[in-house]
Amino acid sequence: MLIRRHREKEKEKNEVVEKVETVEKVKKTTTTKKKTKSTTKK
């Protein structure tokens, strides 16, 4: 029981981390897109 509960907690942690990572990725992609746009204009 304890092990299962611990695993579930780890899963939740991983899910939260993944969500944060995806948000960071999206932020990075949007900033890089802006950067590429400015470079292409040149």
CSV table of N, CA and C in Angstrom, one decimal:
chain,number,residue,atom,x,y,z
A,1,MET,N,0.8,-1.2,0.0
A,1,MET,CA,0.0,0.0,0.0
A,1,MET,C,0.9,1.3,0.0
A,2,LEU,N,1.8,1.3,0.9
A,2,LEU,CA,2.7,2.5,1.0
A,2,LEU,C,3.4,2.7,-0.3
A,3,ILE,N,3.9,1.6,-0.9
A,3,ILE,CA,4.7,1.7,-2.2
A,3,ILE,C,3.8,2.3,-3.2
A,4,ARG,N,2.6,1.7,-3.3
A,4,ARG,CA,1.6,2.2,-4.4
A,4,ARG,C,1.3,3.7,-4.2
A,5,ARG,N,1.1,4.1,-2.9
A,5,ARG,CA,0.8,5.5,-2.6
A,5,ARG,C,2.0,6.4,-3.1
A,6,HIS,N,3.2,5.9,-2.7
A,6,HIS,CA,4.4,6.7,-3.0
A,6,HIS,C,4.5,6.8,-4.6
A,7,ARG,N,4.2,5.7,-5.3
A,7,ARG,CA,4.3,5.8,-6.7
A,7,ARG,C,3.3,6.8,-7.3
A,8,GLU,N,2.1,6.8,-6.7
A,8,GLU,CA,1.1,7.7,-7.2
A,8,GLU,C,1.5,9.2,-7.0
A,9,LYS,N,2.1,9.4,-5.8
A,9,LYS,CA,2.6,10.8,-5.6
A,9,LYS,C,3.7,11.1,-6.6
A,10,GLU,N,4.6,10.2,-6.9
A,10,GLU,CA,5.7,10.4,-7.8
A,10,GLU,C,5.1,10.8,-9.2
A,11,LYS,N,4.0,10.0,-9.6
A,11,LYS,CA,3.3,10.3,-10.8
A,11,LYS,C,2.8,11.7,-10.9
A,12,GLU,N,2.1,12.1,-9.8
A,12,GLU,CA,1.6,13.4,-9.8
A,12,GLU,C,2.7,14.5,-9.9
A,13,LYS,N,3.8,14.2,-9.2
A,13,LYS,CA,5.0,15.2,-9.3
A,13,LYS,C,5.4,15.2,-10.7
A,14,ASN,N,5.6,14.1,-11.4
A,14,ASN,CA,6.1,14.1,-12.8
A,14,ASN,C,5.1,14.8,-13.7
A,15,GLU,N,3.8,14.6,-13.4
A,15,GLU,CA,2.8,15.3,-14.3
A,15,GLU,C,3.0,16.8,-14.1
A,16,VAL,N,3.1,17.3,-12.9
A,16,VAL,CA,3.3,18.7,-12.7
A,16,VAL,C,4.5,19.2,-13.4
A,17,VAL,N,5.6,18.5,-13.2
A,17,VAL,CA,6.9,18.9,-13.9
A,17,VAL,C,6.7,18.9,-15.4
A,18,GLU,N,6.0,17.9,-15.9
A,18,GLU,CA,5.8,17.9,-17.4
A,18,GLU,C,5.0,19.1,-17.8
A,19,LYS,N,4.0,19.5,-17.1
A,19,LYS,CA,3.2,20.6,-17.4
A,19,LYS,C,4.1,21.9,-17.4
A,20,VAL,N,4.9,22.0,-16.4
A,20,VAL,CA,5.7,23.2,-16.3
A,20,VAL,C,6.7,23.2,-17.5
A,21,GLU,N,7.3,22.1,-17.8
A,21,GLU,CA,8.2,22.0,-18.9
A,21,GLU,C,7.5,22.4,-20.2
A,22,THR,N,6.3,21.9,-20.4
A,22,THR,CA,5.6,22.2,-21.7
A,22,THR,C,5.4,23.7,-21.7
A,23,VAL,N,5.0,24.3,-20.6
A,23,VAL,CA,4.8,25.8,-20.6
A,23,VAL,C,6.1,26.5,-20.9
A,24,GLU,N,7.2,26.0,-20.3
A,24,GLU,CA,8.5,26.7,-20.6
A,24,GLU,C,8.8,26.5,-22.1
A,25,LYS,N,8.6,25.3,-22.6
A,25,LYS,CA,8.8,25.1,-24.1
A,25,LYS,C,8.0,26.1,-24.9
A,26,VAL,N,6.8,26.2,-24.6
A,26,VAL,CA,5.9,27.1,-25.4
A,26,VAL,C,6.5,28.5,-25.3
A,27,LYS,N,6.8,28.9,-24.1
A,27,LYS,CA,7.4,30.3,-23.9
A,27,LYS,C,8.6,30.4,-24.8
A,28,LYS,N,9.5,29.4,-24.8
A,28,LYS,CA,10.7,29.5,-25.5
A,28,LYS,C,10.4,29.5,-27.0
A,29,THR,N,9.5,28.7,-27.5
A,29,THR,CA,9.2,28.7,-28.9
A,29,THR,C,8.6,30.1,-29.3
A,30,THR,N,7.8,30.7,-28.5
A,30,THR,CA,7.2,32.0,-28.9
A,30,THR,C,8.4,33.0,-29.0
A,31,THR,N,9.3,33.0,-28.0
A,31,THR,CA,10.3,34.0,-28.0
A,31,THR,C,11.3,33.7,-29.2
A,32,THR,N,11.5,32.4,-29.5
A,32,THR,CA,12.4,32.1,-30.7
A,32,THR,C,11.7,32.5,-32.0
A,33,LYS,N,10.4,32.3,-32.0
A,33,LYS,CA,9.7,32.7,-33.2
A,33,LYS,C,9.9,34.2,-33.5
A,34,LYS,N,9.7,35.0,-32.4
A,34,LYS,CA,9.8,36.4,-32.5
A,34,LYS,C,11.3,36.8,-33.0
A,35,LYS,N,12.2,36.1,-32.4
A,35,LYS,CA,13.6,36.3,-32.8
A,35,LYS,C,13.9,36.0,-34.3
A,36,THR,N,13.4,34.9,-34.7
A,36,THR,CA,13.5,34.5,-36.1
A,36,THR,C,12.8,35.5,-37.0
A,37,LYS,N,11.7,36.0,-36.6
A,37,LYS,CA,11.0,36.9,-37.4
A,37,LYS,C,11.8,38.2,-37.6
A,38,SER,N,12.4,38.6,-36.5
A,38,SER,CA,13.2,39.9,-36.6
A,38,SER,C,14.4,39.6,-37.5
A,39,THR,N,15.0,38.4,-37.4
A,39,THR,CA,16.2,38.1,-38.2
A,39,THR,C,15.8,38.0,-39.7
A,40,THR,N,14.7,37.4,-40.0
A,40,THR,CA,14.3,37.2,-41.4
A,40,THR,C,14.0,38.6,-42.0
A,41,LYS,N,13.5,39.5,-41.2
A,41,LYS,CA,13.2,40.8,-41.8
A,41,LYS,C,14.5,41.5,-42.3
A,42,LYS,N,15.6,41.2,-41.6
A,42,LYS,CA,16.9,41.8,-42.0
A,42,LYS,C,17.2,41.1,-43.4
